[in-house]
Tab-separated table of C-alpha atoms and ligand atoms in Angstrom:
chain	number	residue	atom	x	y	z
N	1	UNK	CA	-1.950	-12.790	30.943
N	2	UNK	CA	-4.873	-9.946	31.516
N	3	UNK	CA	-2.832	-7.542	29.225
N	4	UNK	CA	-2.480	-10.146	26.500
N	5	UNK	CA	-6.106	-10.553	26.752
N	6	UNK	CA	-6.901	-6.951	26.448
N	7	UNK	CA	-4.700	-6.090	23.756
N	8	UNK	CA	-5.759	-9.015	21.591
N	9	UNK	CA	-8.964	-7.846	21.684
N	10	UNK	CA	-7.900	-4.542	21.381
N	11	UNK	CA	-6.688	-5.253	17.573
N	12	UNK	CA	-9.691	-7.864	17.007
N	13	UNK	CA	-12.347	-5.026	17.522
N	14	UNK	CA	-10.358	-2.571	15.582
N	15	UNK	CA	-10.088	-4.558	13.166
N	16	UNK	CA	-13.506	-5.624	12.655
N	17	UNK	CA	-14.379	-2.061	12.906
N	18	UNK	CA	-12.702	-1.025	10.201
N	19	UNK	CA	-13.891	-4.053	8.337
N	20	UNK	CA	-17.268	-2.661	9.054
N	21	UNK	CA	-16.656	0.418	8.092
N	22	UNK	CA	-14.728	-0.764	4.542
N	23	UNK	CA	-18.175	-2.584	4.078
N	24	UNK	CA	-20.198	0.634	4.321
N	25	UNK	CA	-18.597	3.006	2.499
N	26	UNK	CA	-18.409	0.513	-0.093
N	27	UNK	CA	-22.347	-0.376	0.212
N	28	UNK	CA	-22.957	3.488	0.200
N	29	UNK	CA	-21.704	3.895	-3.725
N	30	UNK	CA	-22.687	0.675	-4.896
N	31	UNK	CA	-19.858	-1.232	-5.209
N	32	UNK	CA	-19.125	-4.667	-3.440
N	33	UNK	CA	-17.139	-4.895	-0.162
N	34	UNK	CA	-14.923	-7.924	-1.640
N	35	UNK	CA	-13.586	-5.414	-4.295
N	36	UNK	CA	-11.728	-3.405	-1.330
N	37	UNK	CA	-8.508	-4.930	0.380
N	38	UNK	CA	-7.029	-4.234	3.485
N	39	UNK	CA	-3.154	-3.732	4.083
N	40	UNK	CA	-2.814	-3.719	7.705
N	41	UNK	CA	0.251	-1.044	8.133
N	42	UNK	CA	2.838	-2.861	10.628
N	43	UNK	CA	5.708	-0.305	10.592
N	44	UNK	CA	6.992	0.538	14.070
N	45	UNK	CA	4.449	-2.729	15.384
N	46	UNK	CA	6.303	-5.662	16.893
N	47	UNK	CA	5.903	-8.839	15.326
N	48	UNK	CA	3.653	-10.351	18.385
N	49	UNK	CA	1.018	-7.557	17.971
N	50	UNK	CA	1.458	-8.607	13.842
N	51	UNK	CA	0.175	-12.337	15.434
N	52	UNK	CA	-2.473	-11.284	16.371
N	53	UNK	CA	-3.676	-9.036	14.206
N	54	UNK	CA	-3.107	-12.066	11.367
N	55	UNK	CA	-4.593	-14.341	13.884
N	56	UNK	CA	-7.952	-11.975	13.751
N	57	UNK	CA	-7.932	-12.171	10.381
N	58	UNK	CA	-5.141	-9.850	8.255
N	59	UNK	CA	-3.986	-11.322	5.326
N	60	UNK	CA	-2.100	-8.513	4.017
N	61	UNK	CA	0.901	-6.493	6.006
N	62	UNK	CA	2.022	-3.556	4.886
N	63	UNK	CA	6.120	-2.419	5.925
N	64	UNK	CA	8.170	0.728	5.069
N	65	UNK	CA	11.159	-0.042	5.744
N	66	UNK	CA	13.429	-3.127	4.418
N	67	UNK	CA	15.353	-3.787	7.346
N	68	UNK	CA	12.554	-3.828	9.982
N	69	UNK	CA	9.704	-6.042	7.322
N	70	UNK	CA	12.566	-8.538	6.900
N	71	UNK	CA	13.573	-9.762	10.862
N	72	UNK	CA	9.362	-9.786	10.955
N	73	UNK	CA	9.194	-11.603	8.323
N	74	UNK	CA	11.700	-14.009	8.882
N	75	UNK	CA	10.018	-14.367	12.428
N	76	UNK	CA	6.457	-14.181	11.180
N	77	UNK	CA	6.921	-15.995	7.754
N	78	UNK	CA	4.216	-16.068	5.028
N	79	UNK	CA	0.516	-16.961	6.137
N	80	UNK	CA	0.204	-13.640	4.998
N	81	UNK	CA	1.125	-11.278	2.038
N	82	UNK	CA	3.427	-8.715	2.814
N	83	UNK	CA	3.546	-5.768	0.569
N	84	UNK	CA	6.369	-2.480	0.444
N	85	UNK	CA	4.371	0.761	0.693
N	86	UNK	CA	7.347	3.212	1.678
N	87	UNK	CA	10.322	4.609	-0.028
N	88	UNK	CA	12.473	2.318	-1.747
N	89	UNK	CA	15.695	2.839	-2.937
N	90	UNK	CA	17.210	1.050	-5.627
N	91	UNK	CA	20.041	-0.750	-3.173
N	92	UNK	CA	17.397	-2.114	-1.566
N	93	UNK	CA	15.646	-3.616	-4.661
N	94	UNK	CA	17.517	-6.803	-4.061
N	95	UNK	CA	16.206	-7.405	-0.862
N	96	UNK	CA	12.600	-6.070	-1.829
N	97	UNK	CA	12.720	-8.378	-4.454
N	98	UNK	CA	12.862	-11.665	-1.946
N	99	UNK	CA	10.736	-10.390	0.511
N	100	UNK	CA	7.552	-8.208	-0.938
N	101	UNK	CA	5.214	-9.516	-3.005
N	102	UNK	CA	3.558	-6.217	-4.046
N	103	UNK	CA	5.345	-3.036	-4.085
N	104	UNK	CA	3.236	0.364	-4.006
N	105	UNK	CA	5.766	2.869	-4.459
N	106	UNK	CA	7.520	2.976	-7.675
N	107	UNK	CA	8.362	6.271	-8.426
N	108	UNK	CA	11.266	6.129	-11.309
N	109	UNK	CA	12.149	4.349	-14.199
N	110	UNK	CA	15.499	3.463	-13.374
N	111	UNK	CA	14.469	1.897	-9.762
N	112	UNK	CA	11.906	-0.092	-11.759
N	113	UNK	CA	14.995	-1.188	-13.558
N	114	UNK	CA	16.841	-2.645	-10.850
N	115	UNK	CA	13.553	-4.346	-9.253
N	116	UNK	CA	13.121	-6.544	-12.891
N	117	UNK	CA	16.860	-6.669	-12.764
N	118	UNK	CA	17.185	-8.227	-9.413
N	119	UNK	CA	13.375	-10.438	-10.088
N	120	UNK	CA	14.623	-11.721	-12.974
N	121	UNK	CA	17.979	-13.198	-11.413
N	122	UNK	CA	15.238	-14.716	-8.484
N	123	UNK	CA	12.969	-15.836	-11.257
N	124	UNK	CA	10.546	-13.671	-10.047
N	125	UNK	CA	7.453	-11.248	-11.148
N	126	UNK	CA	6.862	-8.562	-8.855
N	127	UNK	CA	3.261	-6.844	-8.888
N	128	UNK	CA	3.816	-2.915	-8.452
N	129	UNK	CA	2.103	0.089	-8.537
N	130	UNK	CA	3.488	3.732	-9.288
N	131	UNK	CA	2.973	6.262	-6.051
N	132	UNK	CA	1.612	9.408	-7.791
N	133	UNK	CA	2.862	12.918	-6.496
N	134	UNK	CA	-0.671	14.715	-6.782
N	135	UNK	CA	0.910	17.264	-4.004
N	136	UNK	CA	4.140	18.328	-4.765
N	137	UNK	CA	4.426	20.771	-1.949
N	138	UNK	CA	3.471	18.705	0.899
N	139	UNK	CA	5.360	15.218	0.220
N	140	UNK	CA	8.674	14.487	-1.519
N	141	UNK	CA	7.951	11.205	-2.980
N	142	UNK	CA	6.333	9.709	-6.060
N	143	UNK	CA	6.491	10.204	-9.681
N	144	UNK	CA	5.518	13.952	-11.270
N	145	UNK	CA	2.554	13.842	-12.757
N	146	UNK	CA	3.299	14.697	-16.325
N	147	UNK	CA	6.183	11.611	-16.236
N	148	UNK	CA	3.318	8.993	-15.289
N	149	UNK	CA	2.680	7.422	-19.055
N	150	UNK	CA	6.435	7.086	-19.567
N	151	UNK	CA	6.743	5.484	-16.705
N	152	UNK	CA	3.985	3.247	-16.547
N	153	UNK	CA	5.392	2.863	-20.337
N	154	UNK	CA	8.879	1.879	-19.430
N	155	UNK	CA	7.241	-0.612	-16.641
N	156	UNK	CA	5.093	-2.154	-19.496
N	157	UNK	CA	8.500	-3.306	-21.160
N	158	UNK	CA	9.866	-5.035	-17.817
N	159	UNK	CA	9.473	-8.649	-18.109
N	160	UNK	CA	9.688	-9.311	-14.850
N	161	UNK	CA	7.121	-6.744	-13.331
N	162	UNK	CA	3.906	-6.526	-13.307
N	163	UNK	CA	2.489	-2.869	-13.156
N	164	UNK	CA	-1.010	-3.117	-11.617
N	165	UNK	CA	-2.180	0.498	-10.944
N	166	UNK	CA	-1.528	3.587	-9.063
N	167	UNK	CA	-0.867	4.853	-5.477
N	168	UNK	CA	-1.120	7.937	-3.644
N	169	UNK	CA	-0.389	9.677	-0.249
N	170	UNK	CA	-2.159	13.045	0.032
N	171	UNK	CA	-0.773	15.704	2.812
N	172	UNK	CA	-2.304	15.049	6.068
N	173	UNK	CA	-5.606	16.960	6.967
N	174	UNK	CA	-7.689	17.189	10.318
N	175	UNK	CA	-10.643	16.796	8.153
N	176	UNK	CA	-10.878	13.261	6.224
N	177	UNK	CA	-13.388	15.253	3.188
N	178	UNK	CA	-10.188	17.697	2.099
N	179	UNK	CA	-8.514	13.617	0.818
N	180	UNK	CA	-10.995	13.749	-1.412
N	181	UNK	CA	-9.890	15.924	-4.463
N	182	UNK	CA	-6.862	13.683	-4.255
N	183	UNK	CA	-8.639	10.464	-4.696
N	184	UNK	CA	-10.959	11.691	-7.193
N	185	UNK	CA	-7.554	13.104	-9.031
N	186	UNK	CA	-5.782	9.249	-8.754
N	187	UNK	CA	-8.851	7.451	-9.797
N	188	UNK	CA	-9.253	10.002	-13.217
N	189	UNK	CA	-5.479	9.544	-13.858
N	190	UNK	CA	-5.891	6.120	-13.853
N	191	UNK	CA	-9.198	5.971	-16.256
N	192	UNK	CA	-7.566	8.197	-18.524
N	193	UNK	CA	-4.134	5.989	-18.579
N	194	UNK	CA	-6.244	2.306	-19.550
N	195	UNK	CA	-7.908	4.922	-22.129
N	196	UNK	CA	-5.110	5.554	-23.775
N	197	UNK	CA	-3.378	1.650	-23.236
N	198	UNK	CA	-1.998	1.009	-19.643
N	199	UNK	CA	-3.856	-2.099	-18.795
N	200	UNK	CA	-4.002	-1.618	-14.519
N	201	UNK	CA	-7.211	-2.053	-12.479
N	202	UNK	CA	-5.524	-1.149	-8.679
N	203	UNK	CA	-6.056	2.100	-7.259
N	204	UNK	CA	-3.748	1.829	-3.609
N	205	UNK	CA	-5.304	4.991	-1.497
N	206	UNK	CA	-6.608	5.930	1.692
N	207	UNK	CA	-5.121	5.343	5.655
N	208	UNK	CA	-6.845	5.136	9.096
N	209	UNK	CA	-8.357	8.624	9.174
N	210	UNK	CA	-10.478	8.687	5.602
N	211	UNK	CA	-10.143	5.220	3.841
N	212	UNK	CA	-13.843	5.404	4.139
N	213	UNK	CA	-13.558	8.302	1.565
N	214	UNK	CA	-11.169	6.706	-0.523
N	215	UNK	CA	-13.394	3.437	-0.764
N	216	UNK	CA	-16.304	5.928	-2.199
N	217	UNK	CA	-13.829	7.464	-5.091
N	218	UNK	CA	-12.513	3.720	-5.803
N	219	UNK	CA	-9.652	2.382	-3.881
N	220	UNK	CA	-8.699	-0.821	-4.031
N	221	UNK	CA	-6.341	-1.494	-1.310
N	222	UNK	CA	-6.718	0.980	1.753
N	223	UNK	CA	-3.480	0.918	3.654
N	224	UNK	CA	-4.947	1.262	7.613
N	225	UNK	CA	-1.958	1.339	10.223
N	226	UNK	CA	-3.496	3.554	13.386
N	227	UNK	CA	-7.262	2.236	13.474
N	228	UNK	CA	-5.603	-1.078	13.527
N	229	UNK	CA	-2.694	-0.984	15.866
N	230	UNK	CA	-3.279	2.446	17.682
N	231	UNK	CA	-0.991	5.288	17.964
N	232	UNK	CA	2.670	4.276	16.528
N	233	UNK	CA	5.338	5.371	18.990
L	1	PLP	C1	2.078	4.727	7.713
L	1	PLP	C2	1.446	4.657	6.390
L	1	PLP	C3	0.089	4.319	6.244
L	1	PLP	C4	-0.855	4.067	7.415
L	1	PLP	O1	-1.106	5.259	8.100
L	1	PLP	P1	-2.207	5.272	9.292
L	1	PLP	O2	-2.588	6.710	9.362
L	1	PLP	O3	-1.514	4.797	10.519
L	1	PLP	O4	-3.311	4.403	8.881
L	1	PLP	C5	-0.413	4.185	4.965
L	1	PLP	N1	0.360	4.392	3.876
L	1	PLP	C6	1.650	4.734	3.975
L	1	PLP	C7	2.445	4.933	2.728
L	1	PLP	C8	2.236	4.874	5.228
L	1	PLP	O5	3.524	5.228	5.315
């Protein structure tokens, strides 16, 4: 009973840390804290840690892999959002389809294909963004740079999604400040794309160790696993 105690306020004070903190980098450019939401990352978390952190206030969880997000969601239901933010492969986009109302991490044509495929037989319209590549060395995933208007182009033609900005992951750095150049990259990508006719206002970037950075180049959603729910195992 102690240890319940403790860890639920463990994840209530992290969390309104990082609510705090969401609110200041936000204050420090001008821009208002409601513009900025939080997807609290649950991979690896069991679903009565997820409780509580939705009973502190989390309204949108954040899962990487199909299997685990759908027992936890079947046990957790919806009094949240749950969004997709990891690698998805198009024999899961069946699954994805039913279970994820936003998906961050489109990174081809053909598995934004199978997602309208498979939302359009649910009678469906998935919101996704495209995950961006801006570091081709240090991560494997996302969509090459020069590809991003025909895909965000193809996406545009898919009834049954809705394309609503971009993501990105940079590599990991000890130093939150070396993010930046990536963020600043996503969020020019992105002005230049409505420029020249992708409507999309999301920009899905920044985790636990410099969302406050992301927040000052423009993020939208910050995806926060760690500052949340401590150290994964
Ligand atoms: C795990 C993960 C996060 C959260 O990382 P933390 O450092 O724990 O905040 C955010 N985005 C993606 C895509 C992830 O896989």
């Amino acid at each position: 009973m102690t240890d319940f105690k403790l860890n639920m306020s463990a994840i209530k004070e992290n969390l309104s840390r990082v609510l705090e903190k969401i609110e200041k980098a936000a204050q420090k450019v001008g821009r208002n804290p409601g513009e900025v939401k939080l997807v609290a990352v649950s991979k690896t978390v069991e679903a009565s840690r997820i409780q509580e952190a939705i009973e502190a206030g989390v309204s949108i969880l954040g899962e990487n892999y199909v299997q685990e997000a759908q027992k936890k969601i079947e046990e957790i239901g919806r009094p949240v959002s749950w969004h997709f933010i990891g690698h998805l492969q198009s024999n899961k986009a069946k699954h994805a389809v039913r279970l994820f109302d936003m998906i961050h991490s489109i990174d081809s044509l053909p598995l934004a294909e199978e997602l309208n495929r498979r939302a359009e037989q649910s009678n469906r319209i998935i919101r996704v963004m495209i995950e961006v590549n801006l570091s081709q060395e240090a991560t494997k995933f996302g969509a090459d740079e020069k590809m991003l208007m025909n895909l965000a182009r193809g996406i545009q033609r898919l009834n049954h999604l809705s394309l609503e900005g971009l993501m990105t992951m940079p590599p990991y750095f000890d130093s939150p400040e070396l993010s930046r150049p990536y963020y600043i990259a996503l969020r020019t990508l992105k002005e230049r794309m409505v420029k020249e006719g992708i409507t999309m206002k999301e920009l899905s970037m920044g985790m636990s160790n410099d969302f406050d950075i992301a927040i000052e180049e423009g993020a939208t959603y910050v995806r926060v696993g760690t500052a949340i729910f401590g150290p994964r195992k």
